[in-house]
Short mmCIF file of C-alpha atoms in Angstrom, two decimals:
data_model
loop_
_atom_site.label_atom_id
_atom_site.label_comp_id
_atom_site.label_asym_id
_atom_site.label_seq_id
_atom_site.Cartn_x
_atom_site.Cartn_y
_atom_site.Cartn_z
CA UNK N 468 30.10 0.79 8.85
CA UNK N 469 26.54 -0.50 7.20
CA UNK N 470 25.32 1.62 4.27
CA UNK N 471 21.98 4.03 4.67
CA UNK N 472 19.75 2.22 2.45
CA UNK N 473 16.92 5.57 1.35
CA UNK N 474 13.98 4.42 0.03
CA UNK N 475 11.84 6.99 -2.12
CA UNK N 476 8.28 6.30 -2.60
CA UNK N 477 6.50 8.21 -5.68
CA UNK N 478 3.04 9.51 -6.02
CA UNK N 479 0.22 7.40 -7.66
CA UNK N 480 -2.99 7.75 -6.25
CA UNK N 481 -4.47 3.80 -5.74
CA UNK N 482 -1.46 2.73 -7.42
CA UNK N 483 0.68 3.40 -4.31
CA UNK N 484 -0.69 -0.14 -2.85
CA UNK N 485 2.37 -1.34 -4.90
CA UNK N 486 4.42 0.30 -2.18
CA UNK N 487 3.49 -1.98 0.04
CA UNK N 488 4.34 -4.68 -1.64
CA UNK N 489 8.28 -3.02 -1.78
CA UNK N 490 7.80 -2.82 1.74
CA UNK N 491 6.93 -6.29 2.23
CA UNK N 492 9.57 -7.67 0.01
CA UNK N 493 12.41 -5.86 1.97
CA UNK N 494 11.13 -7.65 5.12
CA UNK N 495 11.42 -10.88 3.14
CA UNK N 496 15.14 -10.61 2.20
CA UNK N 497 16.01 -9.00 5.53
CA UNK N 498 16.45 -5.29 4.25
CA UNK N 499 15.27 -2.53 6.60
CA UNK N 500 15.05 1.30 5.09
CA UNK N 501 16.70 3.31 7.35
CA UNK N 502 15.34 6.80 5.62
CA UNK N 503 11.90 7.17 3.60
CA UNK N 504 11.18 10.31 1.88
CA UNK N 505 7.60 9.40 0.10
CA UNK N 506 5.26 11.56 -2.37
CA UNK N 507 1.21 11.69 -2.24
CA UNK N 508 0.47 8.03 -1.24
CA UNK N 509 4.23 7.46 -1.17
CA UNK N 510 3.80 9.53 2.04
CA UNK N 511 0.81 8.17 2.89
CA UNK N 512 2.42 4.28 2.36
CA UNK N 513 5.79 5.50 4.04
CA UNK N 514 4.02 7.32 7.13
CA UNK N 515 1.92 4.00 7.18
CA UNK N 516 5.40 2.28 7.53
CA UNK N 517 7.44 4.43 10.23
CA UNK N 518 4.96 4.54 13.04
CA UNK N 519 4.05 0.98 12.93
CA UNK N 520 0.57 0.55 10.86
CA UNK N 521 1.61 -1.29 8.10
CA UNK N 522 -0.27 -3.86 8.74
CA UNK N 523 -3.46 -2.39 10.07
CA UNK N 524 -2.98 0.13 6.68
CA UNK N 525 -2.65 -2.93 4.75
CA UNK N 526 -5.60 -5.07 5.84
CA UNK N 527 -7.58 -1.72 5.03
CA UNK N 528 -6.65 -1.39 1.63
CA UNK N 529 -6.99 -4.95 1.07
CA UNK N 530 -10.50 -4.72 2.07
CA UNK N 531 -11.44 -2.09 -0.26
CA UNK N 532 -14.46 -2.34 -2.75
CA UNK N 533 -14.48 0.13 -5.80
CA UNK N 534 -14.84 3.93 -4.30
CA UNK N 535 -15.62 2.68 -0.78
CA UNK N 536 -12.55 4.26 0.16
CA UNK N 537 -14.69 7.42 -0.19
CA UNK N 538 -16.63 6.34 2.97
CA UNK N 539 -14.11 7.53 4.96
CA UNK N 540 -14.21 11.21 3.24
CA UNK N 541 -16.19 14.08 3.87
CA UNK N 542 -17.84 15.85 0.93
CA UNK N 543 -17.24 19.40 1.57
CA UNK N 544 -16.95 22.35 -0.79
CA UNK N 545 -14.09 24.11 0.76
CA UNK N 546 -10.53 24.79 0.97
CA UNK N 547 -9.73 24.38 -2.81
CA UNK N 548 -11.50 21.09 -2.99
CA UNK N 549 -14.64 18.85 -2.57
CA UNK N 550 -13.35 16.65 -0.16
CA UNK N 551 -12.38 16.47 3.30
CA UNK N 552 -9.73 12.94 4.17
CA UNK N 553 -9.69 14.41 7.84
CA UNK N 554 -11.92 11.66 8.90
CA UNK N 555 -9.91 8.66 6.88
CA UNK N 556 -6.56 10.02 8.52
CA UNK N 557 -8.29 10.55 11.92
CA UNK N 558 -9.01 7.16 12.06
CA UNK N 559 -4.77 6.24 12.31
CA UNK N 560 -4.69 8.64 14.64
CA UNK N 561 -3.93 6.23 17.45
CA UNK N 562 -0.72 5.03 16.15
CA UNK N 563 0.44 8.60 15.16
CA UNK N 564 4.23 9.69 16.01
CA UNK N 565 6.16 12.71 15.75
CA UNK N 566 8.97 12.63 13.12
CA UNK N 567 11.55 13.74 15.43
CA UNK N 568 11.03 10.56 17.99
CA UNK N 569 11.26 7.89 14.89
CA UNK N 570 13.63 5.20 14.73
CA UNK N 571 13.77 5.40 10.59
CA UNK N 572 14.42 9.50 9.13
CA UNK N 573 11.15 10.21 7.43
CA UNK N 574 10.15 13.17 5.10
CA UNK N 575 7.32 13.94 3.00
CA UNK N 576 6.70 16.09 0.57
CA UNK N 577 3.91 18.67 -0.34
CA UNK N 578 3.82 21.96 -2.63
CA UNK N 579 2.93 25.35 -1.34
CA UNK N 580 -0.36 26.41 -3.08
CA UNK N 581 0.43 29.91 -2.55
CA UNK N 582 3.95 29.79 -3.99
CA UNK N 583 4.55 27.06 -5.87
CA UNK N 584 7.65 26.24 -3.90
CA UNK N 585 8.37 22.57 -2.50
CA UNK N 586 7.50 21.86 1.07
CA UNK N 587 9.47 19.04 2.86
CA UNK N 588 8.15 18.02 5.92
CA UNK N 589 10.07 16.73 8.45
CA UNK N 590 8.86 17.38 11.63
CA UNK N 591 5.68 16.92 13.76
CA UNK N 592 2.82 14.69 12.96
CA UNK N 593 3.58 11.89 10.76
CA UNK N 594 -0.45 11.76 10.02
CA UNK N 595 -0.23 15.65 9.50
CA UNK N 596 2.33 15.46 6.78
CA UNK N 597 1.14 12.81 4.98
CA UNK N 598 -2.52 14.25 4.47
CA UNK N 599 -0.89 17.46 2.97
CA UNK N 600 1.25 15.71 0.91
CA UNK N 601 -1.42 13.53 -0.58
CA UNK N 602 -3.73 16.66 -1.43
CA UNK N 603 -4.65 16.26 -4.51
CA UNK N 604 -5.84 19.23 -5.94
CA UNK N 605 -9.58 20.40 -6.44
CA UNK N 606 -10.40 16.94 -4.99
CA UNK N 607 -9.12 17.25 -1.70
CA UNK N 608 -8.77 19.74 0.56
CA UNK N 609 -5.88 21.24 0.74
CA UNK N 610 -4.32 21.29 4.09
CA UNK N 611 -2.94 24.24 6.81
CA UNK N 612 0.50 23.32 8.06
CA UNK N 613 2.90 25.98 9.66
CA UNK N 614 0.88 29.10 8.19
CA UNK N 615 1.02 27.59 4.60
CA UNK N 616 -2.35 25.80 2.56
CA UNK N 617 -0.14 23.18 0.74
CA UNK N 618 -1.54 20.39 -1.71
CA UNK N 619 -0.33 17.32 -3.29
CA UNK N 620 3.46 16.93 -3.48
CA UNK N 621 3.76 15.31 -7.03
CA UNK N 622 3.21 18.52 -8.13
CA UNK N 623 7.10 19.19 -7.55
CA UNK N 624 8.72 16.55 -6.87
CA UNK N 625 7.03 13.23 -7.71
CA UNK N 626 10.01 10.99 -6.26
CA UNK N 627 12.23 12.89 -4.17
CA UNK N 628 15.67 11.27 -4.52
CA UNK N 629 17.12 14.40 -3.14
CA UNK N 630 15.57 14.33 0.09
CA UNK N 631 16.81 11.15 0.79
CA UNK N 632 20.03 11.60 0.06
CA UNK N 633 20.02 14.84 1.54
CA UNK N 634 19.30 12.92 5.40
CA UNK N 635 21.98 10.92 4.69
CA UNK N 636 21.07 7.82 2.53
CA UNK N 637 24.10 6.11 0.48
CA UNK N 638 21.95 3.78 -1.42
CA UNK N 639 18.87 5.19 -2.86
CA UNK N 640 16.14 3.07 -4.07
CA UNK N 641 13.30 4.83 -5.87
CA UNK N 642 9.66 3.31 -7.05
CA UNK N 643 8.24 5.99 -9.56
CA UNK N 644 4.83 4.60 -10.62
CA UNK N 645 4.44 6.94 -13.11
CA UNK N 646 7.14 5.95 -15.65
CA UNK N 647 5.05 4.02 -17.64
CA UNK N 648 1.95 6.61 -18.02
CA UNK N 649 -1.49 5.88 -18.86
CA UNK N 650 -1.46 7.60 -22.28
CA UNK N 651 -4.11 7.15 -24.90
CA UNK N 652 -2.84 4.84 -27.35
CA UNK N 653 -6.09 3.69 -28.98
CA UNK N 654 -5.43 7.08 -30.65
CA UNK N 655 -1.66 6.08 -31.61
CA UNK N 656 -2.29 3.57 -34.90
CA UNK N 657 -4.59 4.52 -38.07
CA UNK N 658 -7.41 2.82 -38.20
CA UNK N 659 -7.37 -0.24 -39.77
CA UNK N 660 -8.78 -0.44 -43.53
CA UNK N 661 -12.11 -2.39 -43.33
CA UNK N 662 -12.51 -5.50 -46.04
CA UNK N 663 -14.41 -4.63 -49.17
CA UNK N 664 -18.12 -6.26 -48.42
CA UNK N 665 -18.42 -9.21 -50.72
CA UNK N 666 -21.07 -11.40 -50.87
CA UNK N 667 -20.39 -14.85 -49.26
CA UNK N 668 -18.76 -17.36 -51.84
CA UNK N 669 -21.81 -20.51 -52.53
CA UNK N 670 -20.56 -23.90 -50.87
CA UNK N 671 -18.08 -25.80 -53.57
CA UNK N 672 -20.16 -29.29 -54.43
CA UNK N 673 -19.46 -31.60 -51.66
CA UNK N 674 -18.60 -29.45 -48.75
CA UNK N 675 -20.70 -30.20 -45.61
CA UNK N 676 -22.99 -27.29 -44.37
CA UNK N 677 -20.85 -27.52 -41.39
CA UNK N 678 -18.07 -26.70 -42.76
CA UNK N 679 -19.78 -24.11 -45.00
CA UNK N 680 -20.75 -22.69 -41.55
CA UNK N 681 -17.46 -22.04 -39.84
CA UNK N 682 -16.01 -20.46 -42.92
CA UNK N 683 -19.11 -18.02 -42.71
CA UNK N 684 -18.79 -17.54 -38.77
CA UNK N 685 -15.27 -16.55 -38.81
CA UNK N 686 -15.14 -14.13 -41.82
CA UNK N 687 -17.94 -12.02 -39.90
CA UNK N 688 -16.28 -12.36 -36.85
CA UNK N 689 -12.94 -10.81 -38.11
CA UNK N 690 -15.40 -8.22 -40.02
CA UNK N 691 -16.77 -7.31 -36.34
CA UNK N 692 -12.73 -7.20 -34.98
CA UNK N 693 -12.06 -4.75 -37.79
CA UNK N 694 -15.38 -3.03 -37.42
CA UNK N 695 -14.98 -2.49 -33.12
CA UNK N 696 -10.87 -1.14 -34.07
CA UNK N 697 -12.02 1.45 -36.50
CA UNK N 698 -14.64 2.50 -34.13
CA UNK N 699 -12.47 2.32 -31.42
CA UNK N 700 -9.67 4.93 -33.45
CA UNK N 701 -12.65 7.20 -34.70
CA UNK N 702 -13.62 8.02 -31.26
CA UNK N 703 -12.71 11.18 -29.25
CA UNK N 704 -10.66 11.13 -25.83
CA UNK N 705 -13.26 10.93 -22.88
CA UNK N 706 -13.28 13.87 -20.18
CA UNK N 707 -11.81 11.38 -17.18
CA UNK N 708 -9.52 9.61 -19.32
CA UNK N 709 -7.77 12.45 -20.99
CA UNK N 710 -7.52 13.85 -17.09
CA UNK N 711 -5.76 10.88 -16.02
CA UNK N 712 -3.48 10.69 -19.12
CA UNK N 713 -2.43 14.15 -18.41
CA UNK N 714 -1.78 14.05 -14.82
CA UNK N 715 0.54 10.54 -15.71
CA UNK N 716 2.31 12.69 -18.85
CA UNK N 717 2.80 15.62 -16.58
CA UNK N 718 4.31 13.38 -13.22
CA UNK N 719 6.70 11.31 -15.89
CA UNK N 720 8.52 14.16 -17.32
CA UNK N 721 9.30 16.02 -14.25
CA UNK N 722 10.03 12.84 -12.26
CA UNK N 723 12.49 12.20 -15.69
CA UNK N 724 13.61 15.64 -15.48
CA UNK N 725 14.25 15.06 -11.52
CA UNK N 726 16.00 12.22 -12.05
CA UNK N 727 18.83 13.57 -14.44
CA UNK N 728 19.92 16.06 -11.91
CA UNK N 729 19.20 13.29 -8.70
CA UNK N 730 19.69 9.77 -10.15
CA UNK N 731 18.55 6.80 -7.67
CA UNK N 732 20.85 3.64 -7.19
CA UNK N 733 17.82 1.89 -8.39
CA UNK N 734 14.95 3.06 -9.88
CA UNK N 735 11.74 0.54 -10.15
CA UNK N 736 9.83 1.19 -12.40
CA UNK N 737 6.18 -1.12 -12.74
CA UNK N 738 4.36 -1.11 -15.76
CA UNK N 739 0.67 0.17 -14.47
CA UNK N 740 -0.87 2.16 -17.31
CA UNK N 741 -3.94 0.03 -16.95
CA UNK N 742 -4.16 0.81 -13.29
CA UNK N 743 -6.41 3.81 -12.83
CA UNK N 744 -5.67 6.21 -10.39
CA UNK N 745 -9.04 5.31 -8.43
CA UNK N 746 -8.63 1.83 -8.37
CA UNK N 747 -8.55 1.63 -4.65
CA UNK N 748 -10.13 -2.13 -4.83
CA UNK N 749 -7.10 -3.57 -6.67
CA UNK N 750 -5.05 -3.91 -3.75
CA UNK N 751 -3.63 -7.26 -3.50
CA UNK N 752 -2.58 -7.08 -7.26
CA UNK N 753 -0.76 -4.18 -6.75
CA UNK N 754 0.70 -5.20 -3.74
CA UNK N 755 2.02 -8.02 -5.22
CA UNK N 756 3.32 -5.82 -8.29
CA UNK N 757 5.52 -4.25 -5.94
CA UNK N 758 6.56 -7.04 -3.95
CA UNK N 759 7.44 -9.07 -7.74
CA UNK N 760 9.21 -5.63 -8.65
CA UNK N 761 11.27 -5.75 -5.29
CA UNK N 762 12.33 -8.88 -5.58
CA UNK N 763 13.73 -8.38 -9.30
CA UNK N 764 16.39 -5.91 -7.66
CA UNK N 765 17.35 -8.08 -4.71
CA UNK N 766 20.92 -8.99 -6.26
CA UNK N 767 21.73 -5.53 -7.01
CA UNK N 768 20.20 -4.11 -3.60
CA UNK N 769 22.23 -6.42 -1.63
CA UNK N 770 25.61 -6.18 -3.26
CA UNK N 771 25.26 -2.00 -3.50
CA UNK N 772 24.72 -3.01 0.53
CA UNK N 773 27.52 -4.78 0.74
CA UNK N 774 30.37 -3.16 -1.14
#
């Protein structure tokens, strides 16, 4: 009897375009997920997936400039947030399935904002359950869904291994974006001592002005290095950076904490700390992060397959 292969895609805002690329390389070594329980844009990337968009979804992102994925939104005040995605998801709506009638299980999950408690969604609208479980807080809406306003799912359950084990998975391969977090370390290191200032050295006899020239150029250039690094250590976290660092510090430690009570069969785990959360235009490199990170496992994937 084959083996379930469960694949569990974590949050990550824009860096969830790597799921794609995990998609894409489990088409190119013949490996179909049979169960996806996805996170925030795990969801969204997963939902993408089981109703037959990929490529559509793909194309999209691909085409992306920097924040003209906010064309799509609606700025509205409201429901915990300042924007509405109602219009972006509306505009899948054509290739939206129930859960129930899918050929691969698919859950999603979401947090209740009332509560606190995990939401898994497994039934009705794919579309539906992927907008609630992509809520970010205070920037999106948060969504209605069976009585309850729920909001982004990383803020329980970042990469739920559980799920997919719990409808019925026997391997489970997990891609947490957030293990390697976008934390501040400019701040890390002491600043570097600066040189004491001493007056340039006159030109020994016989030593071409030329020569005399480089030697000059180069000690103020490593004067400027050591000058930008000091300035660099003595400055004070920014407002948006400190925001992003903390959501990232926050998401690794519970997905850690997760993952010691609900270990995957493989975990990938992409190094993206440079890839900020709203860099929607970054697609194909991302993409082809996760199709590169995909392909690293393929020997272990297929033999876990096989035995």
């Amino acid at each position: 009897m084959a083996k379930k292969l469960g694949l569990v895609l974590g949050s990550g805002a824009a860096r969830g375009w790597a799921h794609v690329g995990v998609l894409r390389g489990l088409k190119e070594i013949g490996v179909a997920p049979d169960i996806i329980a996805g996170c925030s844009v795990g969801a969204l990337v997963g939902g993408a997936y089981v109703i037959g968009a990929l490529d559509e979804f793909e194309s999209w992102a691909r085409e992306l400039k920097p924040l003209s994925a906010l064309e799509r939104f609606t700025l509205k005040v409201r429901r915990g947030g300042l924007i509405d995605t109602a219009p972006a998801f509306d505009a899948f709506r054509s290739y939206d399935k129930n859960i129930e009638a899918l050929a691969v299980k698919f859950a999603a999950v979401a947090a209740d904002l009332a509560t606190g408690e995990e939401v898994v969604i497994t039934t009705g609208s794919v579309i539906d359950a992927a907008r609630a479980s992509s809520a970010i807080p205070v920037i999106f809406h948060s969504v209605e869904h069976d009585g309850r306003w729920l909001v982004d799912g990383a803020l329980a359950n970042p990469a739920p291994v559980s799920h997919a084990r719990a409808m019925g998975a026997d391997i489970v391969l997990a891609v947490d974006l957030n293990a390697v977090p976008r934390v501040l370390d400019r701040f890390d290191a002491p600043a570097p001592s600066l040189p004491v200032s001493t007056p340039s050295p006159a030109p020994k006899p016989g030593l071409s002005g030329a020569v005399a020239k480089l030697i000059e150029e180069t000690r103020s250039g490593v004067k400027r290095q050591f000058d930008l690094a000091k300035a660099r250590a003595d400055a004070a976290p920014h407002l948006f950076e400190t925001a992003y660092a903390a959501a990232d510090i926050f998401q690794m430690h519970l997905a850690r904490a997760r993952a010691q009570t609900d270990p995957p069969d493989i975990l990938l785990r992409p190094d993206m700390r440079d890839a900020m959360p709203t860099a929607f235009d970054r697609a194909d490199e991302f993409i082809e992060e996760g199709r590169k990170g995909l392909l690293s496992v393929r020997t272990e994937l297929e033999v876990l397959l096989e035995r």
